[in-house]
Coordinates of C-alpha atoms in Angstrom, one line a residue:
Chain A
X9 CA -16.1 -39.6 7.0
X10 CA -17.4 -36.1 8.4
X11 CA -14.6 -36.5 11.3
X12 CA -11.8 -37.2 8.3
X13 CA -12.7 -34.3 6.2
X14 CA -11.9 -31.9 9.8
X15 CA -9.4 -33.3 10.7
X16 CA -8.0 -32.7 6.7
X17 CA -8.9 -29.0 7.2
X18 CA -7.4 -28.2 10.3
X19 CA -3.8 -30.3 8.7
X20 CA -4.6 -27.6 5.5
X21 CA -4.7 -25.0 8.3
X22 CA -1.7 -25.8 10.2
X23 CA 0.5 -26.6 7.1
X24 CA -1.0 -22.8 5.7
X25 CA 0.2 -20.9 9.1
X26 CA 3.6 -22.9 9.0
X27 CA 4.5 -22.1 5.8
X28 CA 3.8 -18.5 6.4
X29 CA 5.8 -18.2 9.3
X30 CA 8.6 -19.9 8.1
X31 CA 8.5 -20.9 4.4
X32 CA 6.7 -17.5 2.7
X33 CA 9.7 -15.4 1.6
X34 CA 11.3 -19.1 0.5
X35 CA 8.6 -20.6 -1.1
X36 CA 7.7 -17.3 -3.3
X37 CA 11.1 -16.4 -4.3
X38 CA 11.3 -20.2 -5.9
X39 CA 8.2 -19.8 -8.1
X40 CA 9.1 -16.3 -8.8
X41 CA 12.4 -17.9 -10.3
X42 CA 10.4 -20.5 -12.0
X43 CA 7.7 -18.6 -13.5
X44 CA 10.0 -15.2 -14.2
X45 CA 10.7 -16.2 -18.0
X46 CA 7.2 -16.9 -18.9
X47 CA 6.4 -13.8 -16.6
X48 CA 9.1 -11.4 -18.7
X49 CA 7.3 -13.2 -21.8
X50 CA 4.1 -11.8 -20.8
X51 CA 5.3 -8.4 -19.7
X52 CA 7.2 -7.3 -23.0
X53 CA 4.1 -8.8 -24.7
X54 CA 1.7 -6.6 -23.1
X55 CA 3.5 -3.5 -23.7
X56 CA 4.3 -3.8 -27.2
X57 CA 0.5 -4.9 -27.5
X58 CA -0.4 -1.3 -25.6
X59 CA 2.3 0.5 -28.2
X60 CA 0.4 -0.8 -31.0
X61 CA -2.8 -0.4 -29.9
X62 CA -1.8 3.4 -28.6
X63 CA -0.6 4.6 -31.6
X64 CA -3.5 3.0 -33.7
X65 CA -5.7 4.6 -31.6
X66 CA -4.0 7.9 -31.7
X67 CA -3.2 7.8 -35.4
X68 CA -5.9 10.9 -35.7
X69 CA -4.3 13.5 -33.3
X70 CA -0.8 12.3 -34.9
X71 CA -0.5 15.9 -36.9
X72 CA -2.1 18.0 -33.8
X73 CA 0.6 16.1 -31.8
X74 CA 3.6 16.7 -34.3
X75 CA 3.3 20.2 -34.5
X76 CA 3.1 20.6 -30.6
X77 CA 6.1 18.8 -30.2
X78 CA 7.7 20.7 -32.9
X79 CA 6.6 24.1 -30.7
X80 CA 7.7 22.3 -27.4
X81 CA 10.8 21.3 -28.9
X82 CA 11.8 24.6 -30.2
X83 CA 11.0 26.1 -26.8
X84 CA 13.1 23.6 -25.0
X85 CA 15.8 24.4 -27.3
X86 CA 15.9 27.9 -26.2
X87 CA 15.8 26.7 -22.9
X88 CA 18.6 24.4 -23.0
X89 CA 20.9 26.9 -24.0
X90 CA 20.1 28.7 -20.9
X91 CA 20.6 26.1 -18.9
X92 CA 24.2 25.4 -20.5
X93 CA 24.9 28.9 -19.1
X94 CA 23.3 28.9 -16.1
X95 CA 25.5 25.3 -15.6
X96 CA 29.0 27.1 -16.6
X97 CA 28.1 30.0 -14.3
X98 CA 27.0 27.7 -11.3
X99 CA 30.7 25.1 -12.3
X100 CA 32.4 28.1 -11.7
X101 CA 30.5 29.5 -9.0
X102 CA 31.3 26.2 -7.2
X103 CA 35.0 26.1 -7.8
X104 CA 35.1 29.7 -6.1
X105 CA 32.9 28.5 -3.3
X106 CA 35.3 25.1 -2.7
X107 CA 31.6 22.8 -2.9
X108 CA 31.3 19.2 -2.9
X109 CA 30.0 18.3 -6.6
X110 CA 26.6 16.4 -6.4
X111 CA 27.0 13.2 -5.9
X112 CA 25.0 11.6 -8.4
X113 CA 22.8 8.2 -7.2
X114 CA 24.3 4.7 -6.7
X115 CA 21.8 2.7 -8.7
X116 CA 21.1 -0.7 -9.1
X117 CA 19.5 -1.9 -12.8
X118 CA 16.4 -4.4 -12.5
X119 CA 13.7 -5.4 -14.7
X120 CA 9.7 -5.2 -13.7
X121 CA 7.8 -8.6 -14.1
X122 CA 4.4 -7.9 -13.1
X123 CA 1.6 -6.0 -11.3
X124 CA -0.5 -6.9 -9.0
X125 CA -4.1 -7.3 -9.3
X126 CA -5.2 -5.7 -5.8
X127 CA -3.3 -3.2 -4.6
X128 CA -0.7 -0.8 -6.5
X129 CA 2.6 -3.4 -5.9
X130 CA 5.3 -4.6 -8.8
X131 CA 7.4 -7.4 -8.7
X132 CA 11.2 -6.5 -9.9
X133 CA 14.2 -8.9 -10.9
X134 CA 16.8 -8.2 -8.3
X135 CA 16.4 -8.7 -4.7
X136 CA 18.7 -9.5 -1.8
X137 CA 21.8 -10.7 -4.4
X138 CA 22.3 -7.6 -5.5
X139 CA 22.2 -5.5 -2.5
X140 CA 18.8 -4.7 -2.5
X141 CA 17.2 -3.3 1.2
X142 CA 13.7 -2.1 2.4
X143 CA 12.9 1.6 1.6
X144 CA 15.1 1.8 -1.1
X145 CA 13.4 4.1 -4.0
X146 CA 13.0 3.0 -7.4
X147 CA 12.9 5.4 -10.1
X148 CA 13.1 5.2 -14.2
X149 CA 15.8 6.8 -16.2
X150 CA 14.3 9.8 -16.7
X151 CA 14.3 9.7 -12.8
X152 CA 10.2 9.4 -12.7
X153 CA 9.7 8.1 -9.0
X154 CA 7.9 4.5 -8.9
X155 CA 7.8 4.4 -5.4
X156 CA 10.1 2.3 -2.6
X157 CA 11.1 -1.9 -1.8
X158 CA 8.2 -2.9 0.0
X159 CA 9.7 -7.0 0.4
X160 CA 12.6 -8.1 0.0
X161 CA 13.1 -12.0 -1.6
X162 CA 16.3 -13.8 -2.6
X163 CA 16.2 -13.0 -6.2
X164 CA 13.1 -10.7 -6.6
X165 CA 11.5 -7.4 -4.5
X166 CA 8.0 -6.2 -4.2
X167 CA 7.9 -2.4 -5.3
X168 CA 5.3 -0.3 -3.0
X169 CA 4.1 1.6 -5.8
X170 CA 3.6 5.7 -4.9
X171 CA -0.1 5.1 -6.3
X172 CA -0.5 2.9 -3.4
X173 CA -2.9 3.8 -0.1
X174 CA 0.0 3.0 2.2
X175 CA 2.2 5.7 0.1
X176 CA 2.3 9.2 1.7
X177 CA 5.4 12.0 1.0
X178 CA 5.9 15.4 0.6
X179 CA 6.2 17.1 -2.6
X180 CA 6.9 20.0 -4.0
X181 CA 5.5 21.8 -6.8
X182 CA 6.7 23.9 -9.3
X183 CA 4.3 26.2 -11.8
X184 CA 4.4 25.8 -15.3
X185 CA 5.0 29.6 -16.2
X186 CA 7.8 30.0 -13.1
X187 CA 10.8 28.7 -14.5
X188 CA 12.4 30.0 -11.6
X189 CA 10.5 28.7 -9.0
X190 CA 10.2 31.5 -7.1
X191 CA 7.6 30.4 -5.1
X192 CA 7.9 27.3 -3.0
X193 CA 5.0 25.4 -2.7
X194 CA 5.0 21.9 -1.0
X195 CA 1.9 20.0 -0.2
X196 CA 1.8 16.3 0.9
X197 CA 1.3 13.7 -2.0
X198 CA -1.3 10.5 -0.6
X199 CA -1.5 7.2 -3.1
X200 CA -5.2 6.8 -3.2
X201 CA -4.7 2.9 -5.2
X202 CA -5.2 2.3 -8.6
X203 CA -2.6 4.2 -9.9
X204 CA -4.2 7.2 -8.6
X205 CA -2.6 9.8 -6.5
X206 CA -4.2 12.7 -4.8
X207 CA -2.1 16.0 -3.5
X208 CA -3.5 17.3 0.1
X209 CA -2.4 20.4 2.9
X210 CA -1.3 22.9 0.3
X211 CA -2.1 26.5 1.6
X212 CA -4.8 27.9 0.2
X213 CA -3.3 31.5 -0.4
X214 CA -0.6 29.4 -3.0
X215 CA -1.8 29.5 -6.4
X216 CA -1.7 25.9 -8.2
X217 CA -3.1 24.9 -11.1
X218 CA -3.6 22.1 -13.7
X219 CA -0.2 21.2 -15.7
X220 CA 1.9 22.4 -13.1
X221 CA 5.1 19.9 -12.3
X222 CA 5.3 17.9 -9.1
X223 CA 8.5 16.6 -8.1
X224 CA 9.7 15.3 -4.1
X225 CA 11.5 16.5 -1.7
X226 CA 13.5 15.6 1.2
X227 CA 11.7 16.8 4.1
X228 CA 10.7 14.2 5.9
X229 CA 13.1 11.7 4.0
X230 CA 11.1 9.3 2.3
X231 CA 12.3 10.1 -1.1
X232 CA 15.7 12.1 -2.3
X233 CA 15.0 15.6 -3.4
X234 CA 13.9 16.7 -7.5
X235 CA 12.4 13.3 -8.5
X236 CA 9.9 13.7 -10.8
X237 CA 6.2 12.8 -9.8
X238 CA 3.9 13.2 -12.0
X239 CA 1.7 17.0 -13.3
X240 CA -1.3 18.0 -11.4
X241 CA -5.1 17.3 -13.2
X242 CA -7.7 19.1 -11.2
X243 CA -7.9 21.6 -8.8
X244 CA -10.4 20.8 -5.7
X245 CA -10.8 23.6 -4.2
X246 CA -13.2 23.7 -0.8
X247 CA -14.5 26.9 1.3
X248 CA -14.0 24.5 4.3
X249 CA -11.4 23.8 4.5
X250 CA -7.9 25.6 5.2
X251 CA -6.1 23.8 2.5
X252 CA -6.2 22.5 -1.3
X253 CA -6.7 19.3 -2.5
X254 CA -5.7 18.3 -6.3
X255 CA -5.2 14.9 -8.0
X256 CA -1.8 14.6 -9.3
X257 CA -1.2 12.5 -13.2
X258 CA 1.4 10.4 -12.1
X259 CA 4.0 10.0 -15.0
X260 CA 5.4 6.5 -13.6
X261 CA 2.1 5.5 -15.3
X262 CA 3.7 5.1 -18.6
X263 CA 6.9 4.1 -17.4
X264 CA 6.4 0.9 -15.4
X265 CA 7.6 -1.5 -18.2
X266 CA 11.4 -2.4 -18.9
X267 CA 14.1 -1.0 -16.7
X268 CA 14.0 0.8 -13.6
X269 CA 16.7 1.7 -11.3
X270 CA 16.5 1.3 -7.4
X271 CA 18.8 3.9 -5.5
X272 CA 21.1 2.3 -3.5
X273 CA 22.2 4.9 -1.3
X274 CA 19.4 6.1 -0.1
X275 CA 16.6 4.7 2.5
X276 CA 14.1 6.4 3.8
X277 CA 13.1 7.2 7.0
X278 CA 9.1 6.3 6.7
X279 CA 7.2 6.5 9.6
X280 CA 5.7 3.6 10.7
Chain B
X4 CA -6.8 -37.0 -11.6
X5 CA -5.2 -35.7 -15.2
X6 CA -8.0 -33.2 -15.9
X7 CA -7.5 -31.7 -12.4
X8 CA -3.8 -31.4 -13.1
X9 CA -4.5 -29.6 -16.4
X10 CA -6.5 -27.3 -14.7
X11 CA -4.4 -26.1 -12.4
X12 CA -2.1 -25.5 -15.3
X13 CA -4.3 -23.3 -17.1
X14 CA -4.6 -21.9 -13.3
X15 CA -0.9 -21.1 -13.4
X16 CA -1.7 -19.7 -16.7
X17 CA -4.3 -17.4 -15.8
X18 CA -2.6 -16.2 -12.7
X19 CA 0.6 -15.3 -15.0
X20 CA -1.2 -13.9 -17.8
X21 CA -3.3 -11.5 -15.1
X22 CA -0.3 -10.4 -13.2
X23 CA 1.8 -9.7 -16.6
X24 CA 0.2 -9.1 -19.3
X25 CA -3.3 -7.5 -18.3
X26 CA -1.7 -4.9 -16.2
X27 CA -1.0 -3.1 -19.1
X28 CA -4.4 -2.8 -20.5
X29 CA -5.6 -1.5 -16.9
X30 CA -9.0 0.1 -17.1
X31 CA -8.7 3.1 -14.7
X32 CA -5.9 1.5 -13.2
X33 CA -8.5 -2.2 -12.3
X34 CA -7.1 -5.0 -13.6
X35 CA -9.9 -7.7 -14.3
X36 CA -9.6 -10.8 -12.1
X37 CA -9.6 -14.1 -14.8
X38 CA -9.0 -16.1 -12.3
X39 CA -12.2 -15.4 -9.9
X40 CA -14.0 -15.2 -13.3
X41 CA -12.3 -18.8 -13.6
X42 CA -13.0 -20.0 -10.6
X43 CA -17.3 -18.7 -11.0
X44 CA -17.5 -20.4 -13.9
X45 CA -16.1 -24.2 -12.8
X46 CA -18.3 -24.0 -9.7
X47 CA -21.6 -22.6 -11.7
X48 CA -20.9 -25.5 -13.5
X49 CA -20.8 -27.9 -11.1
X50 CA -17.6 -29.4 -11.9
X51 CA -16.4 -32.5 -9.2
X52 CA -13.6 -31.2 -7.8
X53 CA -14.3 -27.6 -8.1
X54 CA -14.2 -26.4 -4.9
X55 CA -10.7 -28.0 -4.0
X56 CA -9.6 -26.5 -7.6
X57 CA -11.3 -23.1 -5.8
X58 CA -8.7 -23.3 -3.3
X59 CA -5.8 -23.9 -5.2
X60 CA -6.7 -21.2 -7.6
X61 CA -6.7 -19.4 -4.4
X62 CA -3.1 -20.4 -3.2
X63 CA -1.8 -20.3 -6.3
X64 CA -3.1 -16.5 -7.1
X65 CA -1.6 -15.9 -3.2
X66 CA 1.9 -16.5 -4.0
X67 CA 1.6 -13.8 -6.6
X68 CA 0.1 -11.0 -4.2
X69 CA 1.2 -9.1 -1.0
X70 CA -1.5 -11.5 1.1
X71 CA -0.7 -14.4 3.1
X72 CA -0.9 -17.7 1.7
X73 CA -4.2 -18.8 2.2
X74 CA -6.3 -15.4 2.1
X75 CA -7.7 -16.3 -1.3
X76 CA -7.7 -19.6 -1.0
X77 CA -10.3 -19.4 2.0
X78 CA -11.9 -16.9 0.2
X79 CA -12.2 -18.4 -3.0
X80 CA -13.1 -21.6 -1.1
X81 CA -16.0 -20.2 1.1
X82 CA -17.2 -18.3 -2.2
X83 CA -17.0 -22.0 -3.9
X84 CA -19.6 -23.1 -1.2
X85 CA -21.6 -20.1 -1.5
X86 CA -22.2 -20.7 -5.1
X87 CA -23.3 -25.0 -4.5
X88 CA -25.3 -23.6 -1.5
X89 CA -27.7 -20.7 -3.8
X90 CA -27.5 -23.1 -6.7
X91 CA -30.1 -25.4 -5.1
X92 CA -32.3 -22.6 -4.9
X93 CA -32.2 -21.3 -8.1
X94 CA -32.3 -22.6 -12.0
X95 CA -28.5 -22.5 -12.9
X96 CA -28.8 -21.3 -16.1
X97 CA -31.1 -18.6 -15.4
X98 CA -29.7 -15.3 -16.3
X99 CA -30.5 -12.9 -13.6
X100 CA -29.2 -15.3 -11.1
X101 CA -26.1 -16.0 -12.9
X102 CA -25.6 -11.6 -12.6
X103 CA -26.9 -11.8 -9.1
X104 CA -24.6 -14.3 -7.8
X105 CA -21.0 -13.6 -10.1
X106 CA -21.5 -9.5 -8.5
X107 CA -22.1 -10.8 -5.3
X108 CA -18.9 -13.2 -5.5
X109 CA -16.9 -10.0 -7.0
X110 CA -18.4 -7.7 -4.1
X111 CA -17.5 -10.8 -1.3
X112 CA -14.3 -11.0 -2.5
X113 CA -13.1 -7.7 -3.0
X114 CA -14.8 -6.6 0.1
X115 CA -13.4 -9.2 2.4
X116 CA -9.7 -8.8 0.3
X117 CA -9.7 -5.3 0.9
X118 CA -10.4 -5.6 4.8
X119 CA -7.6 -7.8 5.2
X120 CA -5.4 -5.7 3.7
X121 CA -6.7 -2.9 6.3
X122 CA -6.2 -5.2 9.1
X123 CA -2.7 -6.3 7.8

């Protein structure tokens, strides 16, 4: 009986190390298919659940709220009509100059699923069907980085989520009160898990502070250039040591439900 | 045989429900884990087949995560054993055993999880 219940493990054992040598990417994309309505179900539940329970919860500060979005409004206003001129000067500053337009992003539409429970990953709809590689970033429409394909199934990926330990890139930030950005600060953005994300090896003569923007940059080519991170929280400041250290509010936060877009020409170059 | 079956339905549902809809109702960005509360609970009490449902809780909780297949099967397996092993020692329903051994599993698990993911 005792020799019967081994032998049963070691089978288990040896049917568990084939499978994941040959039948993983297989076997999960088939109950990803299978389980993806009732998964979607679940997803679109749990937002509008978090909606409702958001603004019943913030129901109080809703007249506090208004009237600083009236103010920001107002201000952004103003600000948009600068940047239609600055837009008209810069179109025709190009024609005289004979530059390439921008090219704007090849994207590719996909839907998130889930989260996982350990470790900052998402699952998205789309996977090798529709052109989708490793390193790929995945943004939202109001081009808020998420973070880059991790794994790459038939019909689904796995979404490496900037929050995530394994996540490292360079950022740059840009001060609340310098429109201009006059002074270039970068510093080197590290996923800490949990949808955490601390900001390391900025210079401690730069001045940063909380609310300021941080958005990537190409550097060392893990992410294209001006996509929006997140806004820094706290300040760490040590005597020790030559740098700053501040933990960045990532904005993704709010925006993993519905669609996101993966860029499609772009990979980056991670160092592994 | 039919119960068993049912339960690794409301496995399936578990799994699902944690990976999709708990996610957004993350408490400093920690999702609670249903299914290792699940899988304490049939093995505190005593259920037949519980530690073979342990495992496929496991398995089926692997195909949703970056792990291998297997790593919470094993580990949901060995922390099946662990709770039939302490329960001859101690009254089951005894209240400060029940909190020492559920935060031991959680620690055990999470522990052994995270150095996995290291490793890998």
């Amino acid at each position: 009986m005792k020799i019967n219940k081994i032998i049963l493990v070691i089978i288990v054992f040896l049917l568990l190390i084939f499978i994941n040598r040959f039948f993983l990417d297989i076997t999960k994309n088939s109950f990803y298919n299978l389980t993806s309505p009732v998964q979607g179900f679940f997803w679109k539940m749990g937002d509008s659940s978090t909606n409702f329970f958001q603004s019943f919860l913030e129901n109080k500060n809703l007249k506090r709220n208004n009237q600083e979005i009236l103010r920001q409004n107002q201000k952004l206003l103003v600000d948009l009509q600068k940047i239609r001129e600055l837009k008209k000067e810069n179109q025709e500053l190009k024609e005289v100059l004979d530059l390439e337009l921008n090219k704007e992003f090849e994207l590719i539409l996909v839907e998130s699923i889930s989260r996982e429970t350990n470790g900052d990953f998402i699952l998205i709809s789309g996977g090798a069907e529709k052109g989708i590689l490793k390193d790929m970033p995945v943004i939202t429409k109001e081009k808020v980085i998420i973070g880059s394909i991790d794994k790459v199934y038939k019909d689904f990926s796995r979404v490496l989520l900037i929050s995530n330990k394994e996540s490292n890139f360079d950022v740059q930030i840009q001060k609340k009160d310098d429109e201009k950005n006059v002074n270039e600060i970068y510093g080197l953005a590290q996923g800490q898990g949990n949808l955490k994300i601390d900001l390391d090896l900025v210079p401690q003569e730069k001045d940063i502070g909380e609310g300021d923007l941080v958005f990537t940059t190409i550097l060392a080519g893990v992410f294209p250039k001006d996509l929006l991170v997140g806004e820094i929280k706290e300040v760490k400041n040590s005597d020790v040591s030559n740098f700053q250290e501040a933990e960045i509010e990532p904005y993704f936060k709010n925006n993993l439900s519905g669609t996101l877009f993966v860029i499609k020409n772009f990979i980056s170059q991670k160092e592994l | 045989m039919r119960k068993e079956l049912l339960l690794i339905l409301v496995i399936c549902f578990l799994v699902l429900f944690q990976q999709s809809f708990l996610p957004h109702f993350a408490i400093y960005g920690m999702i609670p884990n249903l299914v290792l509360v699940f899988v304490f609970v049939l093995n505190i009490l005593d259920y037949k087949s519980s530690i073979i449902l342990s495992f496929w809780a496991g398995l089926i909780l692997d195909i949703y995560s970056e792990m291998p297949l297997g790593t919470s099967g094993i580990l949901f397996l060995a922390m099946a054993m662990i709770i039939k092993k302490s329960s001859k020692f101690f009254q089951k329903l005894n209240i400060l055993y029940l909190i020492f051994i559920f935060s031991f599993c959680l620690v055990f698990y999470n522990f052994l999880l995270s150095l996995i993911q290291i490793k890998l």
